Short mmCIF file of C-alpha atoms and ligand atoms in Angstrom, two decimals:
data_model
loop_
_atom_site.label_atom_id
_atom_site.label_comp_id
_atom_site.label_asym_id
_atom_site.label_seq_id
_atom_site.Cartn_x
_atom_site.Cartn_y
_atom_site.Cartn_z
CA MET A 1 8.91 28.48 -19.05
CA THR A 2 6.28 27.15 -16.66
CA ASP A 3 6.83 23.78 -14.96
CA ILE A 4 4.32 22.23 -17.35
CA GLU A 5 6.09 23.64 -20.44
CA THR A 6 9.40 22.31 -19.11
CA ARG A 7 7.86 18.87 -18.54
CA THR A 8 6.28 18.86 -21.99
CA THR A 9 9.55 19.84 -23.69
CA HIS A 10 11.41 17.10 -21.79
CA TRP A 11 8.97 14.34 -22.67
CA ASN A 12 8.44 15.34 -26.30
CA GLY A 13 12.24 15.34 -26.66
CA ARG A 14 12.47 11.83 -25.22
CA TYR A 15 9.91 10.45 -27.66
CA ARG A 16 11.14 12.48 -30.65
CA GLY A 17 14.75 11.41 -30.22
CA ASN A 18 14.30 7.70 -29.44
CA ALA A 19 12.45 4.66 -30.71
CA PRO A 20 9.79 3.73 -28.10
CA GLU A 21 11.32 0.23 -27.87
CA SER A 22 14.61 1.72 -26.62
CA LEU A 23 13.14 3.73 -23.74
CA SER A 24 13.80 2.33 -20.28
CA TRP A 25 10.10 1.95 -19.39
CA PHE A 26 9.22 0.07 -22.62
CA GLU A 27 7.47 -3.26 -22.26
CA ALA A 28 6.52 -5.34 -25.28
CA ALA A 29 3.44 -6.75 -23.54
CA PRO A 30 1.84 -4.92 -20.60
CA GLU A 31 0.95 -8.17 -18.88
CA ILE A 32 0.72 -6.97 -15.27
CA SER A 33 -1.37 -3.92 -16.17
CA LEU A 34 -3.69 -6.00 -18.33
CA SER A 35 -4.12 -8.65 -15.70
CA LEU A 36 -4.91 -6.08 -12.96
CA ILE A 37 -7.34 -4.23 -15.27
CA GLN A 38 -9.12 -7.42 -16.27
CA ARG A 39 -9.49 -8.46 -12.65
CA ALA A 40 -11.12 -5.06 -11.91
CA VAL A 41 -13.39 -4.30 -14.85
CA GLY A 42 -15.16 -5.90 -17.79
CA PRO A 43 -14.55 -5.05 -21.46
CA SER A 44 -17.49 -2.60 -21.62
CA TRP A 45 -16.07 -0.41 -18.82
CA SER A 46 -14.22 2.77 -19.62
CA VAL A 47 -10.45 2.81 -19.12
CA LEU A 48 -8.29 5.93 -18.76
CA ASP A 49 -4.53 5.38 -19.13
CA VAL A 50 -2.91 8.37 -17.44
CA GLY A 51 0.50 9.23 -18.88
CA GLY A 52 0.08 6.32 -21.25
CA GLY A 53 2.86 7.57 -23.53
CA ALA A 54 3.60 5.18 -26.37
CA SER A 55 2.66 2.15 -24.27
CA ARG A 56 1.16 -0.90 -25.94
CA LEU A 57 -1.62 -1.08 -23.35
CA PRO A 58 -4.29 0.28 -25.77
CA ASP A 59 -3.32 -2.43 -28.28
CA ALA A 60 -3.71 -5.10 -25.60
CA LEU A 61 -7.03 -3.65 -24.40
CA LEU A 62 -8.40 -3.55 -27.96
CA ASP A 63 -7.28 -7.15 -28.45
CA ALA A 64 -9.12 -8.06 -25.25
CA GLY A 65 -12.36 -6.49 -26.53
CA HIS A 66 -12.34 -3.16 -24.68
CA ASP A 67 -14.07 -0.45 -26.68
CA ASP A 68 -13.91 2.61 -24.39
CA ILE A 69 -10.22 3.46 -24.04
CA THR A 70 -8.72 6.89 -23.44
CA VAL A 71 -5.01 7.68 -23.30
CA LEU A 72 -3.92 10.96 -21.68
CA ASP A 73 -0.33 12.17 -21.98
CA LEU A 74 1.34 15.56 -21.98
CA SER A 75 3.49 14.44 -24.92
CA GLY A 76 1.78 14.71 -28.29
CA GLU A 77 4.88 12.99 -29.73
CA ALA A 78 4.24 9.91 -27.61
CA LEU A 79 0.61 9.71 -28.66
CA SER A 80 1.60 10.13 -32.33
CA ARG A 81 3.87 7.09 -31.98
CA SER A 82 1.00 5.01 -30.64
CA ARG A 83 -1.42 6.24 -33.28
CA ALA A 84 1.04 5.36 -36.05
CA ARG A 85 1.63 1.90 -34.55
CA LEU A 86 -2.09 1.18 -34.26
CA GLY A 87 -2.93 2.40 -37.78
CA ALA A 88 -6.68 2.25 -38.47
CA ARG A 89 -7.31 0.85 -34.97
CA ALA A 90 -6.13 4.18 -33.51
CA ASP A 91 -9.57 5.63 -34.29
CA LYS A 92 -11.08 3.31 -31.68
CA VAL A 93 -9.08 5.05 -28.92
CA ASN A 94 -9.55 8.58 -27.51
CA TRP A 95 -6.21 10.42 -27.45
CA ILE A 96 -5.85 13.47 -25.20
CA VAL A 97 -2.78 15.69 -24.93
CA GLY A 98 -2.80 17.15 -21.43
CA ASP A 99 -1.00 17.36 -18.11
CA VAL A 100 -2.69 15.30 -15.41
CA THR A 101 -2.16 18.11 -12.89
CA THR A 102 -4.26 20.60 -14.89
CA TRP A 103 -6.41 18.50 -17.23
CA GLU A 104 -10.18 19.06 -16.92
CA PRO A 105 -11.91 15.76 -17.78
CA ALA A 106 -15.13 16.13 -19.79
CA ARG A 107 -16.50 12.81 -18.50
CA LYS A 108 -15.91 10.10 -15.91
CA TYR A 109 -14.19 6.74 -16.20
CA ASP A 110 -14.53 3.33 -14.53
CA LEU A 111 -10.80 2.71 -14.37
CA TRP A 112 -7.76 4.94 -13.85
CA HIS A 113 -4.44 3.33 -14.79
CA ASP A 114 -1.07 4.97 -14.16
CA ARG A 115 2.20 3.16 -14.79
CA ALA A 116 5.21 5.28 -13.89
CA VAL A 117 3.70 8.78 -13.83
CA PHE A 118 2.70 9.57 -10.21
CA HIS A 119 6.28 8.97 -9.04
CA PHE A 120 7.46 12.04 -11.02
CA LEU A 121 5.31 14.30 -8.84
CA THR A 122 7.89 15.14 -6.20
CA GLU A 123 6.06 18.30 -5.05
CA ARG A 124 3.06 17.88 -2.77
CA ALA A 125 1.13 20.57 -4.73
CA ASP A 126 1.45 18.51 -7.93
CA ARG A 127 0.27 15.37 -6.12
CA GLU A 128 -2.71 17.31 -4.77
CA ALA A 129 -3.52 18.48 -8.30
CA TYR A 130 -3.22 14.86 -9.55
CA ALA A 131 -5.67 13.74 -6.87
CA ALA A 132 -8.08 16.55 -7.75
CA THR A 133 -8.07 15.35 -11.38
CA MET A 134 -8.61 11.79 -10.18
CA CYS A 135 -11.67 12.92 -8.22
CA LYS A 136 -13.12 14.67 -11.27
CA ALA A 137 -12.35 11.80 -13.66
CA MET A 138 -13.42 8.73 -11.69
CA LYS A 139 -16.84 7.25 -11.26
CA ARG A 140 -18.04 6.27 -7.82
CA GLY A 141 -17.21 2.59 -7.48
CA GLY A 142 -14.41 2.91 -10.03
CA THR A 143 -10.95 1.46 -9.65
CA ALA A 144 -7.54 3.14 -9.76
CA ILE A 145 -4.34 1.19 -10.43
CA ILE A 146 -1.20 3.17 -9.63
CA MET A 147 2.30 1.83 -10.31
CA THR A 148 5.42 3.65 -9.13
CA PHE A 149 9.05 2.85 -8.50
CA ALA A 150 9.29 0.88 -5.27
CA GLU A 151 11.26 2.02 -2.23
CA ASP A 152 14.25 0.06 -3.60
CA GLY A 153 13.64 1.16 -7.18
CA PRO A 154 15.72 3.67 -9.18
CA GLU A 155 16.12 7.20 -7.87
CA LYS A 156 15.57 8.65 -11.34
CA CYS A 157 13.53 7.87 -14.41
CA SER A 158 14.19 9.44 -17.80
CA GLY A 159 16.81 11.60 -16.06
CA LEU A 160 14.20 13.10 -13.70
CA PRO A 161 14.05 12.62 -9.93
CA VAL A 162 11.24 10.44 -8.64
CA ARG A 163 9.56 9.80 -5.30
CA ARG A 164 9.76 6.10 -4.47
CA TYR A 165 7.03 4.26 -2.56
CA SER A 166 6.60 1.17 -0.45
CA SER A 167 3.12 -0.36 -0.34
CA ASP A 168 2.38 1.52 2.91
CA ASP A 169 3.78 4.81 1.56
CA LEU A 170 1.68 4.64 -1.58
CA THR A 171 -1.56 3.65 0.10
CA ARG A 172 -1.04 6.29 2.82
CA GLU A 173 -0.22 9.02 0.30
CA ILE A 174 -3.13 8.32 -2.05
CA THR A 175 -5.57 7.86 0.84
CA SER A 176 -4.49 11.16 2.34
CA LEU A 177 -4.66 13.02 -1.00
CA LEU A 178 -8.17 11.65 -1.62
CA HIS A 179 -9.21 12.43 1.98
CA GLY A 180 -10.01 8.80 2.65
CA ASN A 181 -12.61 8.57 -0.13
CA LEU A 182 -11.30 5.25 -1.36
CA GLY A 183 -10.65 1.73 -0.23
CA VAL A 184 -7.34 -0.02 -0.62
CA GLY A 185 -7.37 -3.26 -2.59
CA GLU A 186 -4.56 -5.45 -3.82
CA THR A 187 -0.98 -4.27 -3.53
CA GLY A 188 2.16 -5.89 -4.89
CA ARG A 189 5.61 -5.52 -6.35
CA PHE A 190 7.14 -6.51 -9.65
CA THR A 191 10.43 -6.16 -11.47
CA HIS A 192 10.55 -4.44 -14.84
CA VAL A 193 13.45 -5.45 -17.08
CA THR A 194 14.53 -2.52 -19.25
CA PRO A 195 15.49 -2.92 -22.94
CA THR A 196 19.18 -2.89 -21.89
CA GLY A 197 18.64 -5.62 -19.28
CA GLY A 198 18.50 -3.43 -16.14
CA GLU A 199 16.10 -4.35 -13.35
CA GLN A 200 13.68 -1.82 -11.86
CA ARG A 201 11.57 -2.64 -8.81
CA PHE A 202 8.00 -1.35 -9.01
CA GLN A 203 5.19 -1.07 -6.47
CA TYR A 204 1.53 -1.16 -7.43
CA CYS A 205 -1.64 -0.50 -5.47
CA VAL A 206 -5.28 -0.89 -6.46
CA PHE A 207 -7.81 1.57 -5.01
CA HIS A 208 -11.60 1.47 -5.01
CA CYS A 209 -13.08 4.91 -5.38
CA MET A 210 -15.93 6.27 -3.28
CA ASN A 211 -16.01 9.56 -5.15
CA PRO A 212 -17.97 12.15 -3.17
CA SER A 213 -18.20 14.47 -6.18
CA GLU A 214 -20.65 12.14 -7.87
CA GLY A 215 -24.08 11.65 -6.39
C1 SAM B 1 7.94 6.61 -17.73
S1 SAM B 1 6.81 7.04 -18.97
C2 SAM B 1 5.58 5.77 -18.81
C3 SAM B 1 4.69 5.68 -20.02
C4 SAM B 1 3.62 4.59 -19.96
N1 SAM B 1 2.77 4.74 -18.80
C5 SAM B 1 4.25 3.23 -19.98
O1 SAM B 1 4.11 2.49 -19.00
O2 SAM B 1 4.86 2.89 -21.00
C6 SAM B 1 5.98 8.44 -18.23
C7 SAM B 1 4.94 9.04 -19.14
O3 SAM B 1 4.21 10.03 -18.42
C8 SAM B 1 4.05 11.17 -19.21
N2 SAM B 1 3.91 12.27 -18.24
C9 SAM B 1 4.86 12.74 -17.38
N3 SAM B 1 4.35 13.68 -16.59
C10 SAM B 1 3.04 13.83 -16.95
C11 SAM B 1 1.99 14.66 -16.51
N4 SAM B 1 2.17 15.54 -15.53
N5 SAM B 1 0.77 14.55 -17.12
C12 SAM B 1 0.57 13.65 -18.13
N6 SAM B 1 1.55 12.84 -18.58
C13 SAM B 1 2.76 12.92 -18.00
C14 SAM B 1 5.27 11.22 -20.09
O4 SAM B 1 5.08 11.96 -21.27
C15 SAM B 1 5.51 9.75 -20.37
O5 SAM B 1 4.80 9.31 -21.51
#
């Protein structure tokens, strides 16, 4: 199996075997993501949720009047869960099954949102591939919001090892991967409470893209 097939099997298994509400990363209302997104872009701007899984972010964005929403995830199982939950409203969202390290975007987006995906990329080559996708997918002047486990967050997520980041680590890593073609905006920390009551410290950083691949 390739690394991507292994990843896909792992994540499909997680979503197939468990109710989304029982998974450690579940949040009933994605309040921090929504607030950061709404501070960055208006409802007519395009939003790409990278590794969106079965998150309720598309529901919240639709409720807030957004009409150009795309969710990318390597797990078709996860996206099926969201589609079923949204019912007829699912047709208002673009669903893409793909791995962020190899996905070839067919268009560009105003906003890149990643909650708890980048931290799984423990190999530099995968992080470079993630950044290459980011470059292809983002409009010049667009915004990227990246949320990872913080330096004092868990060492694993979903049984997989993660790379943890402080604010400086995350801004340094993303800036280096994007060769400085972005500006650093707001950074902050928050605590996610899991469905079983555990606390997970997260770090987030907002980046403003100066994408050289778009004229
Ligand atoms: C911890 S979950 C977070 C899901 C969602 N962002 C949320 O906040 O509820 C990580 C998600 O990333 C997806 N994922 C993991 N590696 C990925 C990759 N390389 N490309 C695309 N999706 C990936 C998984 O299938 C899973 O849905």
